[in-house]
PDB file of C-alpha atoms in Angstrom:
ATOM      1  CA  MET A 139     295.166 -26.904 -99.464  1.00 36.00           C
ATOM      2  CA  LYS A 140     295.896 -24.546 -98.290  1.00 38.00           C
ATOM      3  CA  ARG A 141     299.591 -22.782 -97.297  1.00 39.00           C
ATOM      4  CA  ILE A 142     302.518 -24.032 -95.346  1.00 34.00           C
ATOM      5  CA  TYR A 143     304.824 -21.490 -94.177  1.00 33.00           C
ATOM      6  CA  LEU A 144     307.990 -22.118 -93.567  1.00 28.00           C
ATOM      7  CA  ALA A 145     310.800 -21.046 -95.186  1.00 30.00           C
ATOM      8  CA  SER A 146     312.133 -19.796 -93.495  1.00 29.00           C
ATOM      9  CA  ALA A 147     311.075 -17.044 -94.306  1.00 30.00           C
ATOM     10  CA  ILE A 148     312.760 -15.460 -92.623  1.00 27.00           C
ATOM     11  CA  ALA A 149     314.268 -11.466 -91.174  1.00 28.00           C
ATOM     12  CA  SER A 150     314.241  -8.688 -88.476  1.00 27.00           C
ATOM     13  CA  LEU A 151     317.161  -5.872 -88.352  1.00 23.00           C
ATOM     14  CA  LEU A 152     317.120  -2.187 -86.840  1.00 23.00           C
ATOM     15  CA  LEU A 153     318.079   0.715 -89.226  1.00 25.00           C
ATOM     16  CA  ALA A 154     320.759   1.873 -91.474  1.00 29.00           C
ATOM     17  CA  SER A 155     323.836   1.577 -89.581  1.00 33.00           C
ATOM     18  CA  PRO A 156     327.043  -1.050 -89.578  1.00 36.00           C
ATOM     19  CA  ALA A 157     325.497  -2.935 -86.793  1.00 38.00           C
ATOM     20  CA  ALA A 158     321.931  -3.191 -89.020  1.00 41.00           C
ATOM     21  CA  SER A 159     324.873  -4.246 -92.454  1.00 44.00           C
ATOM     22  CA  ALA A 160     326.503  -6.524 -89.740  1.00 45.00           C
ATOM     23  CA  ALA A 161     323.363  -8.090 -88.016  1.00 48.00           C
ATOM     24  CA  SER A 162     321.840  -8.912 -91.749  1.00 52.00           C
ATOM     25  CA  SER A 163     324.523 -10.618 -92.548  1.00 52.00           C
ATOM     26  CA  THR A 164     325.125 -12.731 -89.888  1.00 63.00           C
ATOM     27  CA  PHE A 165     321.433 -13.755 -89.504  1.00 69.00           C
ATOM     28  CA  PHE A 166     321.271 -14.626 -94.144  1.00 69.00           C
ATOM     29  CA  SER A 167     324.845 -16.615 -93.794  1.00 65.00           C
ATOM     30  CA  ASN A 168     324.241 -17.870 -90.613  1.00 78.00           C
ATOM     31  CA  LEU A 169     321.192 -19.997 -91.817  1.00 84.00           C
ATOM     32  CA  THR A 170     322.592 -21.377 -95.147  1.00 87.00           C
ATOM     33  CA  GLY A 171     322.835 -23.943 -94.884  1.00 91.00           C
ATOM     34  CA  SER A 172     319.998 -27.817 -94.960  1.00 95.00           C
ATOM     35  CA  TRP A 173     317.607 -27.972 -92.267  1.00 95.00           C
ATOM     36  CA  SER A 174     314.467 -30.159 -91.326  1.00 96.00           C
ATOM     37  CA  GLY A 175     311.986 -29.338 -89.283  1.00 95.00           C
ATOM     38  CA  THR A 176     307.909 -30.171 -87.715  1.00 95.00           C
ATOM     39  CA  GLY A 177     305.598 -28.004 -86.696  1.00 94.00           C
ATOM     40  CA  SER A 178     302.297 -27.722 -87.742  1.00 92.00           C
ATOM     41  CA  ALA A 179     299.759 -25.518 -90.353  1.00 89.00           C
ATOM     42  CA  TYR A 180     295.936 -24.789 -90.767  1.00 88.00           C
ATOM     43  CA  LEU A 181     294.124 -25.923 -93.884  1.00 83.00           C
ATOM     44  CA  ALA A 182     291.292 -24.360 -94.409  1.00 80.00           C
ATOM     45  CA  LYS A 183     289.110 -27.929 -95.558  1.00 82.00           C
ATOM     46  CA  THR A 184     290.720 -29.628 -93.348  1.00 83.00           C
ATOM     47  CA  GLY A 185     292.057 -27.648 -90.073  1.00 85.00           C
ATOM     48  CA  GLU A 186     294.590 -28.410 -87.625  1.00 89.00           C
ATOM     49  CA  ILE A 187     297.880 -30.932 -89.550  1.00 90.00           C
ATOM     50  CA  SER A 188     300.815 -31.938 -88.821  1.00 93.00           C
ATOM     51  CA  ALA A 189     303.906 -32.151 -91.094  1.00 94.00           C
ATOM     52  CA  ASP A 190     307.649 -32.344 -91.806  1.00 95.00           C
ATOM     53  CA  CYS A 191     309.720 -29.758 -92.839  1.00 95.00           C
ATOM     54  CA  LYS A 192     313.165 -29.981 -95.424  1.00 96.00           C
ATOM     55  CA  LEU A 193     314.717 -27.073 -97.210  1.00 93.00           C
ATOM     56  CA  LYS A 194     318.013 -25.433 -98.088  1.00 95.00           C
ATOM     57  CA  ILE A 195     318.732 -22.118 -97.146  1.00 93.00           C
ATOM     58  CA  ALA A 196     322.061 -19.919 -99.711  1.00 92.00           C
ATOM     59  CA  GLY A 197     322.317 -16.641 -98.222  1.00 82.00           C
ATOM     60  CA  THR A 198     325.066 -13.511 -98.638  1.00 81.00           C
ATOM     61  CA  ASP A 199     325.524 -10.762 -97.050  1.00 75.00           C
ATOM     62  CA  ASN A 200     321.681  -8.615 -98.514  1.00 82.00           C
ATOM     63  CA  ARG A 201     319.606 -12.132-100.345  1.00 87.00           C
ATOM     64  CA  LEU A 202     318.523 -15.042 -99.441  1.00 88.00           C
ATOM     65  CA  SER A 203     316.817 -18.228-100.679  1.00 93.00           C
ATOM     66  CA  LYS A 204     314.735 -20.523 -99.779  1.00 92.00           C
ATOM     67  CA  GLN A 205     313.712 -24.047-101.470  1.00 95.00           C
ATOM     68  CA  GLY A 206     312.481 -27.069 -99.791  1.00 95.00           C
ATOM     69  CA  SER A 207     308.733 -29.127 -98.875  1.00 94.00           C
ATOM     70  CA  CYS A 208     306.443 -30.104 -96.459  1.00 92.00           C
ATOM     71  CA  GLY A 209     303.975 -32.839 -96.052  1.00 90.00           C
ATOM     72  CA  ARG A 210     303.067 -35.792 -93.974  1.00 87.00           C
ATOM     73  CA  PHE A 211     300.617 -38.666 -95.323  1.00 82.00           C
ATOM     74  CA  ILE A 212     298.658 -37.421 -98.294  1.00 75.00           C
ATOM     75  CA  PHE A 213     299.889 -33.663 -96.863  1.00 79.00           C
ATOM     76  CA  HIS A 214     302.478 -32.291 -99.640  1.00 86.00           C
ATOM     77  CA  GLN A 215     303.352 -28.817-100.104  1.00 86.00           C
ATOM     78  CA  ASN A 216     306.490 -27.309-101.473  1.00 86.00           C
ATOM     79  CA  LEU A 217     307.534 -24.440-100.382  1.00 85.00           C
ATOM     80  CA  GLY A 218     310.231 -21.206-101.183  1.00 90.00           C
ATOM     81  CA  PHE A 219     311.264 -18.019-101.019  1.00 92.00           C
ATOM     82  CA  THR A 220     313.510 -15.025-101.711  1.00 94.00           C
ATOM     83  CA  LEU A 221     314.177 -12.033 -99.737  1.00 93.00           C
ATOM     84  CA  VAL A 222     316.272  -9.161-100.923  1.00 93.00           C
ATOM     85  CA  ASN A 223     318.366  -6.136 -98.161  1.00 91.00           C
ATOM     86  CA  LYS A 224     316.461  -2.969-100.884  1.00 90.00           C
ATOM     87  CA  ALA A 225     318.209  -0.543 -98.055  1.00 87.00           C
ATOM     88  CA  GLY A 226     319.215  -0.238 -94.300  1.00 86.00           C
ATOM     89  CA  ASN A 227     316.530  -3.040 -92.364  1.00 90.00           C
ATOM     90  CA  LYS A 228     314.012  -2.764 -94.883  1.00 94.00           C
ATOM     91  CA  TYR A 229     313.952  -5.909 -97.175  1.00 94.00           C
ATOM     92  CA  THR A 230     311.629  -7.705 -99.279  1.00 96.00           C
ATOM     93  CA  GLY A 231     310.849 -10.768-101.429  1.00 96.00           C
ATOM     94  CA  ILE A 232     308.502 -13.605-102.417  1.00 96.00           C
ATOM     95  CA  TYR A 233     307.170 -16.335-101.587  1.00 93.00           C
ATOM     96  CA  THR A 234     306.309 -19.729-103.622  1.00 88.00           C
ATOM     97  CA  GLY A 235     303.375 -22.437-102.464  1.00 78.00           C
ATOM     98  CA  SER A 236     301.100 -20.026-101.928  1.00 83.00           C
ATOM     99  CA  LYS A 237     297.616 -22.358-104.545  1.00 84.00           C
ATOM    100  CA  THR A 238     296.865 -18.699-105.039  1.00 89.00           C
ATOM    101  CA  GLY A 239     300.451 -18.357-106.481  1.00 90.00           C
ATOM    102  CA  PRO A 240     303.122 -16.514-106.199  1.00 94.00           C
ATOM    103  CA  ALA A 241     303.034 -13.834-102.587  1.00 95.00           C
ATOM    104  CA  HIS A 242     304.703 -10.708-102.606  1.00 97.00           C
ATOM    105  CA  LEU A 243     307.193 -10.437 -99.242  1.00 97.00           C
ATOM    106  CA  GLU A 244     308.412  -6.780 -96.814  1.00 97.00           C
ATOM    107  CA  GLY A 245     309.149  -6.107 -94.019  1.00 96.00           C
ATOM    108  CA  VAL A 246     312.287  -5.542 -91.508  1.00 95.00           C
ATOM    109  CA  LEU A 247     314.857  -7.730 -89.202  1.00 91.00           C
ATOM    110  CA  GLN A 248     315.523  -6.502 -86.315  1.00 90.00           C
ATOM    111  CA  GLY A 249     317.965  -8.473 -84.326  1.00 87.00           C
ATOM    112  CA  ASN A 250     317.402 -12.072 -84.646  1.00 88.00           C
ATOM    113  CA  GLU A 251     313.417 -11.627 -85.254  1.00 92.00           C
ATOM    114  CA  MET A 252     313.008 -11.096 -89.552  1.00 93.00           C
ATOM    115  CA  ARG A 253     308.999  -9.650 -89.857  1.00 96.00           C
ATOM    116  CA  LEU A 254     306.974 -10.142 -93.175  1.00 96.00           C
ATOM    117  CA  THR A 255     303.256  -9.222 -94.616  1.00 97.00           C
ATOM    118  CA  ILE A 256     302.464 -11.540 -96.858  1.00 96.00           C
ATOM    119  CA  THR A 257     300.658 -10.230 -99.626  1.00 96.00           C
ATOM    120  CA  TRP A 258     299.041 -13.341-100.870  1.00 93.00           C
ATOM    121  CA  GLY A 259     298.249 -13.839-105.092  1.00 92.00           C
ATOM    122  CA  GLY A 260     294.568 -14.031-104.470  1.00 91.00           C
ATOM    123  CA  LEU A 261     292.313 -14.501-101.538  1.00 89.00           C
ATOM    124  CA  VAL A 262     293.916 -16.465 -98.821  1.00 89.00           C
ATOM    125  CA  ASN A 263     290.917 -16.862 -95.679  1.00 86.00           C
ATOM    126  CA  GLY A 264     288.510 -14.408 -97.170  1.00 85.00           C
ATOM    127  CA  ASP A 265     291.799 -11.607 -98.094  1.00 89.00           C
ATOM    128  CA  ARG A 266     295.551 -10.884 -99.259  1.00 94.00           C
ATOM    129  CA  THR A 267     297.892 -10.594 -96.688  1.00 95.00           C
ATOM    130  CA  ALA A 268     299.545 -12.237 -93.137  1.00 95.00           C
ATOM    131  CA  LYS A 269     302.340 -12.621 -91.097  1.00 96.00           C
ATOM    132  CA  MET A 270     305.266 -13.898 -91.551  1.00 95.00           C
ATOM    133  CA  THR A 271     308.163 -13.888 -88.244  1.00 95.00           C
ATOM    134  CA  LEU A 272     310.997 -15.754 -89.282  1.00 92.00           C
ATOM    135  CA  ARG A 273     313.364 -16.083 -85.340  1.00 93.00           C
ATOM    136  CA  ARG A 274     316.048 -17.224 -84.574  1.00 90.00           C
ATOM    137  CA  THR A 275     316.190 -19.791 -82.031  1.00 91.00           C
ATOM    138  CA  GLY A 276     319.376 -20.771 -81.648  1.00 88.00           C
ATOM    139  CA  PRO A 277     323.155 -20.936 -83.997  1.00 85.00           C
ATOM    140  CA  ASN A 278     321.870 -24.348 -85.741  1.00 91.00           C
ATOM    141  CA  SER A 279     317.895 -23.278 -85.297  1.00 92.00           C
ATOM    142  CA  PHE A 280     314.675 -21.499 -85.795  1.00 93.00           C
ATOM    143  CA  ALA A 281     310.813 -20.731 -86.067  1.00 94.00           C
ATOM    144  CA  GLN A 282     308.527 -19.477 -88.395  1.00 94.00           C
ATOM    145  CA  THR A 283     305.342 -18.735 -87.290  1.00 94.00           C
ATOM    146  CA  VAL A 284     302.377 -17.322 -90.269  1.00 94.00           C
ATOM    147  CA  VAL A 285     299.733 -15.466 -88.191  1.00 95.00           C
ATOM    148  CA  ASP A 286     296.244 -14.581 -90.069  1.00 93.00           C
ATOM    149  CA  GLN A 287     292.632 -13.632 -89.447  1.00 90.00           C
ATOM    150  CA  VAL A 288     291.117 -16.705 -89.895  1.00 89.00           C
ATOM    151  CA  ALA A 289     286.697 -16.467 -89.927  1.00 86.00           C
ATOM    152  CA  GLY A 290     287.805 -12.640 -88.336  1.00 86.00           C
ATOM    153  CA  LYS A 291     289.767 -14.534 -85.647  1.00 90.00           C
ATOM    154  CA  THR A 292     293.341 -13.678 -85.213  1.00 92.00           C
ATOM    155  CA  ARG A 293     295.201 -17.048 -85.548  1.00 93.00           C
ATOM    156  CA  GLU A 294     299.122 -18.701 -86.357  1.00 93.00           C
ATOM    157  CA  THR A 295     298.054 -20.350 -89.466  1.00 91.00           C
ATOM    158  CA  SER A 296     301.229 -22.410 -89.080  1.00 91.00           C
ATOM    159  CA  GLN A 297     303.927 -23.183 -86.602  1.00 94.00           C
ATOM    160  CA  PHE A 298     307.524 -24.433 -87.714  1.00 94.00           C
ATOM    161  CA  ASN A 299     310.441 -25.265 -86.043  1.00 96.00           C
ATOM    162  CA  PHE A 300     313.967 -25.941 -87.693  1.00 95.00           C
ATOM    163  CA  MET A 301     317.348 -27.463 -87.227  1.00 96.00           C
ATOM    164  CA  ARG A 302     320.772 -27.472 -88.618  1.00 94.00           C
ATOM    165  CA  SER A 303     320.038 -30.870 -90.259  1.00 86.00           C
ATOM    166  CA  GLN A 304     323.742 -31.628 -91.655  1.00 62.00           C
ATOM    167  CA  SER A 305     326.819 -28.468 -91.484  1.00 49.00           C
ATOM    168  CA  VAL A 306     326.719 -25.363 -92.861  1.00 44.00           C
ATOM    169  CA  ASP A 307     327.230 -26.027 -96.763  1.00 43.00           C
ATOM    170  CA  GLN A 308     327.622 -22.777 -99.520  1.00 40.00           C
ATOM    171  CA  GLU A 309     325.149 -24.737-102.295  1.00 42.00           C
ATOM    172  CA  SER A 310     321.802 -23.029-103.227  1.00 39.00           C
ATOM    173  CA  PRO A 311     318.701 -24.747-103.049  1.00 40.00           C
ATOM    174  CA  GLU A 312     317.412 -26.731-105.503  1.00 41.00           C
TER     175      GLU A 312
END
């Protein structure tokens, strides 16, 4: 089975300015807490599957980490990532949960969206890169979408919508 991305993955900003720093702080700290989600993922061997997810996110002004899992019936995938602000609106990090091992994340935060490039540890759908978008859809919700090339065509390989499952907590993901 391939990968499912959720995590909240997570982020997009403007340039290095006080407004960008404030947006970063709000984007990250407001994601802290426990989340549940539903959506679907494309797996090369089985096609489109539906899954439910549970995760915890911990955030500070310049760092975000997520740990959780998605699954339903016979499918189960652990997921996680860490993102760190490197300068202005630029972020880097590591995604865990791919069958190819840890993947590198790099991208920008712009307003309520973080756009990341995923560089896989090995071939996934015939190449080593995909795009992840984390978008705030409300004060207690966000969406995570991954787009990749599959059989020469661009398609969503996962799309999950998350809702805060309890009040904001400051615990680190387990």
